Amino acid sequence: MLRPFVSLSTRLGVTPDAVSVIAFALAGGASAAFYLGGADPIWYFAGAVLVFLNGWLDLLDGALARELGTDSKAGDLLDHVLDRYADIVIIAGVAAGVDRYALGLAAVTGVLMTSYLGTQAQAVGLDRVYGGLLGRADRLALVGVAGVVAAVQRFYYAWTALS
């Protein structure tokens, strides 16, 4: 499924680290879109699309690194750090957009602790578990779906109010 995108990235000379940075930039855009969602529901949809693209690029960076033979501990560190910051900014945008900061803090704590516990398991000699009940891909999908549902609900509300 990623093969055509890996091939295209290789032909364009895109590096895995660049893909990681672009993915983070998309997370920042998603955060801004979710923050603006209360003003116009199209922003929730835009945020959902940006979260989907962030998740897609998060898969692509590792596949591209393996294809190019450039996978490294430094690249893995950059990817994981940017992923955590992406999680934080996306949740912060949602929380600020709906004015629910305590819920946002709880969500960020849960996301960061999930990641931390995975690295701690790895540090004591266990395998790193990326999946589980709500792995990062699942969390991104959940935020993306919630963005689309919010956009549709807000549009429906406005449409019926104007009819």
Short mmCIF file of N, CA and C in Angstrom, two decimals:
data_model
loop_
_atom_site.label_atom_id
_atom_site.label_comp_id
_atom_site.label_asym_id
_atom_site.label_seq_id
_atom_site.Cartn_x
_atom_site.Cartn_y
_atom_site.Cartn_z
N MET A 1 0.82 -1.19 0.00
CA MET A 1 0.00 0.00 0.00
C MET A 1 0.87 1.26 0.00
N LEU A 2 1.97 1.25 0.73
CA LEU A 2 2.87 2.40 0.77
C LEU A 2 3.85 2.42 -0.39
N ARG A 3 4.02 1.28 -1.06
CA ARG A 3 5.04 1.14 -2.10
C ARG A 3 5.04 2.28 -3.11
N PRO A 4 3.90 2.67 -3.71
CA PRO A 4 3.95 3.76 -4.70
C PRO A 4 4.43 5.08 -4.09
N PHE A 5 4.08 5.32 -2.85
CA PHE A 5 4.48 6.57 -2.19
C PHE A 5 5.95 6.55 -1.81
N VAL A 6 6.44 5.38 -1.42
CA VAL A 6 7.87 5.23 -1.13
C VAL A 6 8.66 5.45 -2.42
N SER A 7 8.21 4.83 -3.51
CA SER A 7 8.89 4.99 -4.80
C SER A 7 8.89 6.45 -5.25
N LEU A 8 7.76 7.11 -5.13
CA LEU A 8 7.67 8.52 -5.52
C LEU A 8 8.59 9.38 -4.66
N SER A 9 8.58 9.15 -3.37
CA SER A 9 9.45 9.91 -2.46
C SER A 9 10.91 9.70 -2.80
N THR A 10 11.27 8.47 -3.13
CA THR A 10 12.65 8.15 -3.51
C THR A 10 13.04 8.90 -4.77
N ARG A 11 12.18 8.87 -5.77
CA ARG A 11 12.46 9.58 -7.03
C ARG A 11 12.59 11.08 -6.82
N LEU A 12 11.80 11.63 -5.90
CA LEU A 12 11.83 13.07 -5.64
C LEU A 12 12.98 13.48 -4.72
N GLY A 13 13.68 12.50 -4.16
CA GLY A 13 14.79 12.79 -3.27
C GLY A 13 14.37 13.23 -1.88
N VAL A 14 13.17 12.88 -1.48
CA VAL A 14 12.66 13.24 -0.16
C VAL A 14 13.30 12.31 0.88
N THR A 15 13.75 12.88 1.97
CA THR A 15 14.36 12.07 3.03
C THR A 15 13.31 11.68 4.07
N PRO A 16 13.55 10.59 4.78
CA PRO A 16 12.61 10.21 5.84
C PRO A 16 12.47 11.29 6.91
N ASP A 17 13.56 11.97 7.25
CA ASP A 17 13.48 13.04 8.24
C ASP A 17 12.60 14.18 7.74
N ALA A 18 12.69 14.49 6.45
CA ALA A 18 11.83 15.55 5.88
C ALA A 18 10.37 15.14 5.98
N VAL A 19 10.08 13.86 5.73
CA VAL A 19 8.70 13.37 5.84
C VAL A 19 8.21 13.53 7.28
N SER A 20 9.07 13.22 8.25
CA SER A 20 8.69 13.38 9.66
C SER A 20 8.38 14.83 10.00
N VAL A 21 9.19 15.75 9.49
CA VAL A 21 8.98 17.18 9.76
C VAL A 21 7.69 17.66 9.09
N ILE A 22 7.45 17.21 7.86
CA ILE A 22 6.21 17.59 7.16
C ILE A 22 4.99 17.05 7.91
N ALA A 23 5.10 15.81 8.40
CA ALA A 23 4.00 15.22 9.18
C ALA A 23 3.71 16.08 10.41
N PHE A 24 4.76 16.55 11.08
CA PHE A 24 4.56 17.40 12.25
C PHE A 24 3.90 18.72 11.86
N ALA A 25 4.33 19.29 10.75
CA ALA A 25 3.71 20.55 10.28
C ALA A 25 2.22 20.35 10.02
N LEU A 26 1.85 19.20 9.46
CA LEU A 26 0.43 18.90 9.23
C LEU A 26 -0.32 18.79 10.55
N ALA A 27 0.33 18.25 11.57
CA ALA A 27 -0.30 18.18 12.90
C ALA A 27 -0.56 19.59 13.43
N GLY A 28 0.39 20.50 13.20
CA GLY A 28 0.18 21.89 13.60
C GLY A 28 -0.99 22.51 12.87
N GLY A 29 -1.11 22.20 11.58
CA GLY A 29 -2.25 22.69 10.81
C GLY A 29 -3.56 22.10 11.31
N ALA A 30 -3.54 20.82 11.67
CA ALA A 30 -4.74 20.18 12.21
C ALA A 30 -5.14 20.84 13.52
N SER A 31 -4.17 21.14 14.35
CA SER A 31 -4.44 21.81 15.62
C SER A 31 -5.15 23.14 15.39
N ALA A 32 -4.61 23.93 14.47
CA ALA A 32 -5.23 25.22 14.16
C ALA A 32 -6.64 25.04 13.61
N ALA A 33 -6.81 24.05 12.75
CA ALA A 33 -8.13 23.80 12.17
C ALA A 33 -9.15 23.41 13.24
N PHE A 34 -8.75 22.51 14.14
CA PHE A 34 -9.67 22.11 15.21
C PHE A 34 -9.98 23.29 16.13
N TYR A 35 -9.01 24.14 16.36
CA TYR A 35 -9.24 25.33 17.18
C TYR A 35 -10.29 26.23 16.52
N LEU A 36 -10.23 26.35 15.21
CA LEU A 36 -11.16 27.21 14.47
C LEU A 36 -12.51 26.53 14.20
N GLY A 37 -12.64 25.27 14.54
CA GLY A 37 -13.85 24.51 14.23
C GLY A 37 -15.14 25.09 14.74
N GLY A 38 -15.09 25.78 15.86
CA GLY A 38 -16.31 26.37 16.40
C GLY A 38 -16.86 27.48 15.53
N ALA A 39 -15.99 28.13 14.76
CA ALA A 39 -16.43 29.25 13.91
C ALA A 39 -17.08 28.75 12.62
N ASP A 40 -16.59 27.65 12.08
CA ASP A 40 -17.11 27.12 10.82
C ASP A 40 -16.81 25.63 10.78
N PRO A 41 -17.82 24.79 10.61
CA PRO A 41 -17.61 23.34 10.68
C PRO A 41 -16.65 22.79 9.63
N ILE A 42 -16.41 23.52 8.56
CA ILE A 42 -15.48 23.02 7.55
C ILE A 42 -14.08 22.85 8.15
N TRP A 43 -13.78 23.61 9.19
CA TRP A 43 -12.48 23.48 9.84
C TRP A 43 -12.32 22.13 10.52
N TYR A 44 -13.41 21.57 11.07
CA TYR A 44 -13.32 20.23 11.65
C TYR A 44 -12.96 19.21 10.57
N PHE A 45 -13.58 19.35 9.41
CA PHE A 45 -13.26 18.44 8.30
C PHE A 45 -11.81 18.62 7.87
N ALA A 46 -11.37 19.88 7.75
CA ALA A 46 -9.97 20.14 7.37
C ALA A 46 -9.02 19.53 8.40
N GLY A 47 -9.34 19.68 9.68
CA GLY A 47 -8.51 19.09 10.73
C GLY A 47 -8.45 17.58 10.61
N ALA A 48 -9.58 16.96 10.32
CA ALA A 48 -9.62 15.50 10.16
C ALA A 48 -8.75 15.05 9.00
N VAL A 49 -8.81 15.77 7.88
CA VAL A 49 -7.98 15.43 6.72
C VAL A 49 -6.50 15.57 7.07
N LEU A 50 -6.15 16.64 7.77
CA LEU A 50 -4.75 16.86 8.14
C LEU A 50 -4.26 15.79 9.12
N VAL A 51 -5.11 15.35 10.04
CA VAL A 51 -4.74 14.26 10.95
C VAL A 51 -4.51 12.97 10.17
N PHE A 52 -5.38 12.69 9.20
CA PHE A 52 -5.21 11.50 8.37
C PHE A 52 -3.87 11.57 7.63
N LEU A 53 -3.57 12.72 7.03
CA LEU A 53 -2.31 12.88 6.30
C LEU A 53 -1.11 12.77 7.24
N ASN A 54 -1.23 13.30 8.45
CA ASN A 54 -0.16 13.17 9.44
C ASN A 54 0.11 11.69 9.72
N GLY A 55 -0.94 10.92 9.94
CA GLY A 55 -0.79 9.50 10.21
C GLY A 55 -0.20 8.74 9.03
N TRP A 56 -0.63 9.12 7.83
CA TRP A 56 -0.12 8.47 6.62
C TRP A 56 1.38 8.73 6.47
N LEU A 57 1.78 9.98 6.67
CA LEU A 57 3.20 10.31 6.56
C LEU A 57 4.01 9.66 7.67
N ASP A 58 3.39 9.44 8.83
CA ASP A 58 4.08 8.76 9.92
C ASP A 58 4.41 7.32 9.54
N LEU A 59 3.57 6.71 8.74
CA LEU A 59 3.87 5.37 8.22
C LEU A 59 4.93 5.44 7.13
N LEU A 60 4.84 6.47 6.31
CA LEU A 60 5.74 6.60 5.16
C LEU A 60 7.18 6.83 5.57
N ASP A 61 7.43 7.63 6.61
CA ASP A 61 8.82 7.96 6.95
C ASP A 61 9.64 6.72 7.29
N GLY A 62 9.07 5.81 8.06
CA GLY A 62 9.78 4.58 8.40
C GLY A 62 9.98 3.66 7.21
N ALA A 63 8.93 3.52 6.39
CA ALA A 63 9.04 2.68 5.19
C ALA A 63 10.09 3.24 4.23
N LEU A 64 10.12 4.56 4.10
CA LEU A 64 11.11 5.20 3.23
C LEU A 64 12.52 5.00 3.77
N ALA A 65 12.69 5.13 5.07
CA ALA A 65 14.02 4.93 5.68
C ALA A 65 14.51 3.50 5.44
N ARG A 66 13.63 2.53 5.60
CA ARG A 66 14.02 1.14 5.37
C ARG A 66 14.36 0.91 3.90
N GLU A 67 13.57 1.49 3.00
CA GLU A 67 13.82 1.35 1.56
C GLU A 67 15.18 1.94 1.17
N LEU A 68 15.49 3.10 1.72
CA LEU A 68 16.75 3.78 1.39
C LEU A 68 17.94 3.23 2.17
N GLY A 69 17.66 2.41 3.18
CA GLY A 69 18.73 1.89 4.02
C GLY A 69 19.31 2.96 4.93
N THR A 70 18.51 3.97 5.23
CA THR A 70 18.98 5.08 6.08
C THR A 70 18.34 5.06 7.45
N ASP A 71 17.64 3.97 7.79
CA ASP A 71 17.03 3.91 9.12
C ASP A 71 18.15 3.95 10.16
N SER A 72 17.93 4.77 11.17
CA SER A 72 18.96 4.98 12.18
C SER A 72 18.31 5.30 13.52
N LYS A 73 19.10 5.23 14.57
CA LYS A 73 18.60 5.59 15.89
C LYS A 73 18.25 7.07 15.95
N ALA A 74 19.04 7.90 15.27
CA ALA A 74 18.76 9.34 15.25
C ALA A 74 17.44 9.62 14.54
N GLY A 75 17.20 8.95 13.42
CA GLY A 75 15.94 9.13 12.70
C GLY A 75 14.76 8.63 13.51
N ASP A 76 14.95 7.51 14.20
CA ASP A 76 13.90 6.96 15.05
C ASP A 76 13.58 7.92 16.19
N LEU A 77 14.62 8.52 16.77
CA LEU A 77 14.42 9.50 17.84
C LEU A 77 13.64 10.71 17.32
N LEU A 78 14.07 11.25 16.18
CA LEU A 78 13.37 12.40 15.60
C LEU A 78 11.91 12.07 15.35
N ASP A 79 11.66 10.90 14.76
CA ASP A 79 10.29 10.49 14.46
C ASP A 79 9.44 10.40 15.72
N HIS A 80 9.96 9.76 16.76
CA HIS A 80 9.18 9.59 17.99
C HIS A 80 8.95 10.91 18.71
N VAL A 81 9.96 11.77 18.75
CA VAL A 81 9.80 13.07 19.41
C VAL A 81 8.76 13.91 18.67
N LEU A 82 8.86 13.95 17.34
CA LEU A 82 7.87 14.73 16.57
C LEU A 82 6.48 14.12 16.68
N ASP A 83 6.39 12.80 16.76
CA ASP A 83 5.08 12.16 16.95
C ASP A 83 4.45 12.59 18.27
N ARG A 84 5.25 12.64 19.35
CA ARG A 84 4.68 13.06 20.63
C ARG A 84 4.26 14.52 20.59
N TYR A 85 5.08 15.36 20.00
CA TYR A 85 4.68 16.77 19.87
C TYR A 85 3.44 16.90 18.99
N ALA A 86 3.35 16.09 17.95
CA ALA A 86 2.16 16.11 17.10
C ALA A 86 0.92 15.74 17.90
N ASP A 87 1.04 14.69 18.72
CA ASP A 87 -0.09 14.29 19.57
C ASP A 87 -0.51 15.45 20.47
N ILE A 88 0.48 16.12 21.06
CA ILE A 88 0.19 17.22 21.98
C ILE A 88 -0.50 18.37 21.26
N VAL A 89 0.04 18.79 20.12
CA VAL A 89 -0.55 19.97 19.46
C VAL A 89 -1.94 19.66 18.90
N ILE A 90 -2.16 18.45 18.42
CA ILE A 90 -3.50 18.10 17.91
C ILE A 90 -4.51 18.15 19.06
N ILE A 91 -4.18 17.51 20.17
CA ILE A 91 -5.09 17.50 21.31
C ILE A 91 -5.29 18.92 21.85
N ALA A 92 -4.22 19.70 21.90
CA ALA A 92 -4.33 21.09 22.38
C ALA A 92 -5.28 21.89 21.50
N GLY A 93 -5.20 21.70 20.19
CA GLY A 93 -6.11 22.40 19.29
C GLY A 93 -7.56 22.02 19.51
N VAL A 94 -7.80 20.73 19.69
CA VAL A 94 -9.16 20.27 19.95
C VAL A 94 -9.66 20.85 21.28
N ALA A 95 -8.84 20.72 22.33
CA ALA A 95 -9.24 21.20 23.66
C ALA A 95 -9.50 22.70 23.68
N ALA A 96 -8.62 23.46 23.04
CA ALA A 96 -8.80 24.92 23.00
C ALA A 96 -10.02 25.29 22.17
N GLY A 97 -10.25 24.55 21.10
CA GLY A 97 -11.38 24.85 20.23
C GLY A 97 -12.73 24.65 20.89
N VAL A 98 -12.80 23.71 21.82
CA VAL A 98 -14.07 23.45 22.52
C VAL A 98 -14.03 23.96 23.96
N ASP A 99 -12.94 24.64 24.32
CA ASP A 99 -12.79 25.25 25.64
C ASP A 99 -12.90 24.22 26.76
N ARG A 100 -12.21 23.10 26.57
CA ARG A 100 -12.20 22.02 27.56
C ARG A 100 -10.75 21.65 27.88
N TYR A 101 -10.08 22.56 28.58
CA TYR A 101 -8.65 22.41 28.83
C TYR A 101 -8.33 21.25 29.76
N ALA A 102 -9.17 21.02 30.77
CA ALA A 102 -8.92 19.90 31.69
C ALA A 102 -9.01 18.57 30.96
N LEU A 103 -9.98 18.45 30.08
CA LEU A 103 -10.10 17.23 29.28
C LEU A 103 -8.90 17.07 28.35
N GLY A 104 -8.44 18.18 27.80
CA GLY A 104 -7.25 18.16 26.95
C GLY A 104 -6.02 17.71 27.73
N LEU A 105 -5.88 18.21 28.96
CA LEU A 105 -4.75 17.80 29.80
C LEU A 105 -4.82 16.31 30.09
N ALA A 106 -6.01 15.81 30.38
CA ALA A 106 -6.17 14.37 30.64
C ALA A 106 -5.82 13.56 29.39
N ALA A 107 -6.25 14.02 28.23
CA ALA A 107 -5.95 13.31 26.98
C ALA A 107 -4.46 13.31 26.69
N VAL A 108 -3.81 14.46 26.86
CA VAL A 108 -2.36 14.54 26.63
C VAL A 108 -1.63 13.63 27.61
N THR A 109 -2.05 13.62 28.86
CA THR A 109 -1.42 12.75 29.85
C THR A 109 -1.55 11.29 29.43
N GLY A 110 -2.73 10.89 29.00
CA GLY A 110 -2.94 9.52 28.56
C GLY A 110 -2.07 9.15 27.37
N VAL A 111 -1.99 10.04 26.40
CA VAL A 111 -1.18 9.78 25.21
C VAL A 111 0.30 9.67 25.57
N LEU A 112 0.79 10.61 26.37
CA LEU A 112 2.20 10.59 26.73
C LEU A 112 2.55 9.39 27.61
N MET A 113 1.66 9.03 28.53
CA MET A 113 1.93 7.87 29.39
C MET A 113 1.91 6.57 28.59
N THR A 114 1.03 6.48 27.61
CA THR A 114 0.99 5.29 26.75
C THR A 114 2.34 5.12 26.06
N SER A 115 2.85 6.20 25.49
CA SER A 115 4.14 6.15 24.81
C SER A 115 5.27 5.86 25.80
N TYR A 116 5.24 6.53 26.94
CA TYR A 116 6.28 6.35 27.95
C TYR A 116 6.33 4.90 28.43
N LEU A 117 5.18 4.31 28.70
CA LEU A 117 5.15 2.93 29.18
C LEU A 117 5.69 1.97 28.12
N GLY A 118 5.45 2.29 26.85
CA GLY A 118 6.01 1.48 25.78
C GLY A 118 7.53 1.53 25.77
N THR A 119 8.09 2.73 25.95
CA THR A 119 9.55 2.85 25.96
C THR A 119 10.14 2.25 27.24
N GLN A 120 9.42 2.33 28.34
CA GLN A 120 9.90 1.71 29.58
C GLN A 120 9.92 0.19 29.45
N ALA A 121 8.90 -0.36 28.83
CA ALA A 121 8.90 -1.81 28.60
C ALA A 121 10.11 -2.21 27.78
N GLN A 122 10.40 -1.41 26.76
CA GLN A 122 11.56 -1.68 25.91
C GLN A 122 12.86 -1.54 26.72
N ALA A 123 12.92 -0.57 27.60
CA ALA A 123 14.13 -0.32 28.40
C ALA A 123 14.45 -1.48 29.34
N VAL A 124 13.43 -2.21 29.77
CA VAL A 124 13.67 -3.34 30.68
C VAL A 124 13.76 -4.67 29.93
N GLY A 125 13.91 -4.59 28.60
CA GLY A 125 14.16 -5.79 27.83
C GLY A 125 12.97 -6.42 27.15
N LEU A 126 11.81 -5.82 27.27
CA LEU A 126 10.63 -6.36 26.59
C LEU A 126 10.52 -5.76 25.19
N ASP A 127 9.69 -6.35 24.36
CA ASP A 127 9.45 -5.79 23.04
C ASP A 127 8.58 -4.56 23.16
N ARG A 128 8.82 -3.61 22.28
CA ARG A 128 7.99 -2.39 22.23
C ARG A 128 6.66 -2.76 21.57
N VAL A 129 5.56 -2.41 22.20
CA VAL A 129 4.23 -2.68 21.66
C VAL A 129 3.69 -1.38 21.08
N TYR A 130 3.49 -1.36 19.76
CA TYR A 130 2.98 -0.16 19.11
C TYR A 130 1.47 -0.19 18.95
N GLY A 131 0.88 -1.35 19.00
CA GLY A 131 -0.56 -1.46 18.81
C GLY A 131 -1.30 -1.36 20.12
N GLY A 132 -1.93 -2.44 20.51
CA GLY A 132 -2.69 -2.43 21.74
C GLY A 132 -4.09 -1.91 21.53
N LEU A 133 -4.74 -1.59 22.64
CA LEU A 133 -6.13 -1.15 22.60
C LEU A 133 -6.29 0.11 21.75
N LEU A 134 -5.46 1.11 21.97
CA LEU A 134 -5.50 2.34 21.17
C LEU A 134 -4.08 2.79 20.86
N GLY A 135 -3.48 2.16 19.85
CA GLY A 135 -2.16 2.59 19.41
C GLY A 135 -2.26 3.95 18.74
N ARG A 136 -1.12 4.51 18.35
CA ARG A 136 -1.13 5.86 17.77
C ARG A 136 -2.01 5.94 16.53
N ALA A 137 -1.93 4.94 15.67
CA ALA A 137 -2.76 4.97 14.46
C ALA A 137 -4.24 4.97 14.82
N ASP A 138 -4.61 4.19 15.83
CA ASP A 138 -6.01 4.16 16.27
C ASP A 138 -6.44 5.51 16.84
N ARG A 139 -5.55 6.13 17.63
CA ARG A 139 -5.88 7.44 18.21
C ARG A 139 -6.05 8.48 17.12
N LEU A 140 -5.17 8.46 16.12
CA LEU A 140 -5.29 9.41 15.02
C LEU A 140 -6.58 9.18 14.24
N ALA A 141 -6.92 7.92 14.01
CA ALA A 141 -8.17 7.62 13.31
C ALA A 141 -9.36 8.11 14.11
N LEU A 142 -9.32 7.92 15.41
CA LEU A 142 -10.42 8.38 16.28
C LEU A 142 -10.58 9.89 16.21
N VAL A 143 -9.47 10.62 16.27
CA VAL A 143 -9.54 12.09 16.17
C VAL A 143 -10.05 12.50 14.79
N GLY A 144 -9.58 11.82 13.75
CA GLY A 144 -10.03 12.13 12.39
C GLY A 144 -11.52 11.90 12.21
N VAL A 145 -12.01 10.77 12.69
CA VAL A 145 -13.44 10.47 12.58
C VAL A 145 -14.25 11.47 13.40
N ALA A 146 -13.76 11.80 14.59
CA ALA A 146 -14.47 12.79 15.42
C ALA A 146 -14.55 14.14 14.71
N GLY A 147 -13.50 14.51 14.01
CA GLY A 147 -13.52 15.76 13.25
C GLY A 147 -14.56 15.76 12.16
N VAL A 148 -14.67 14.66 11.44
CA VAL A 148 -15.67 14.56 10.37
C VAL A 148 -17.08 14.57 10.97
N VAL A 149 -17.29 13.81 12.04
CA VAL A 149 -18.61 13.77 12.69
C VAL A 149 -18.99 15.15 13.19
N ALA A 150 -18.05 15.86 13.80
CA ALA A 150 -18.34 17.22 14.28
C ALA A 150 -18.70 18.15 13.13
N ALA A 151 -17.98 18.03 12.03
CA ALA A 151 -18.27 18.89 10.87
C ALA A 151 -19.66 18.61 10.32
N VAL A 152 -20.00 17.33 10.18
CA VAL A 152 -21.32 16.97 9.66
C VAL A 152 -22.42 17.43 10.62
N GLN A 153 -22.21 17.22 11.92
CA GLN A 153 -23.21 17.63 12.91
C GLN A 153 -23.42 19.14 12.89
N ARG A 154 -22.34 19.90 12.83
CA ARG A 154 -22.46 21.36 12.82
C ARG A 154 -23.12 21.84 11.53
N PHE A 155 -22.77 21.22 10.42
CA PHE A 155 -23.40 21.60 9.15
C PHE A 155 -24.89 21.30 9.20
N TYR A 156 -25.26 20.11 9.70
CA TYR A 156 -26.67 19.74 9.79
C TYR A 156 -27.43 20.72 10.67
N TYR A 157 -26.85 21.08 11.80
CA TYR A 157 -27.49 22.03 12.70
C TYR A 157 -27.73 23.36 11.99
N ALA A 158 -26.70 23.88 11.33
CA ALA A 158 -26.83 25.16 10.63
C ALA A 158 -27.84 25.06 9.48
N TRP A 159 -27.79 23.97 8.75
CA TRP A 159 -28.69 23.78 7.60
C TRP A 159 -30.15 23.76 8.06
N THR A 160 -30.43 22.99 9.11
CA THR A 160 -31.81 22.90 9.58
C THR A 160 -32.27 24.21 10.21
N ALA A 161 -31.37 24.94 10.85
CA ALA A 161 -31.73 26.23 11.44
C ALA A 161 -32.08 27.25 10.37
N LEU A 162 -31.45 27.13 9.20
CA LEU A 162 -31.70 28.08 8.11
C LEU A 162 -32.86 27.67 7.22
N SER A 163 -33.32 26.44 7.36
CA SER A 163 -34.40 25.94 6.49
C SER A 163 -35.77 26.30 7.02
#
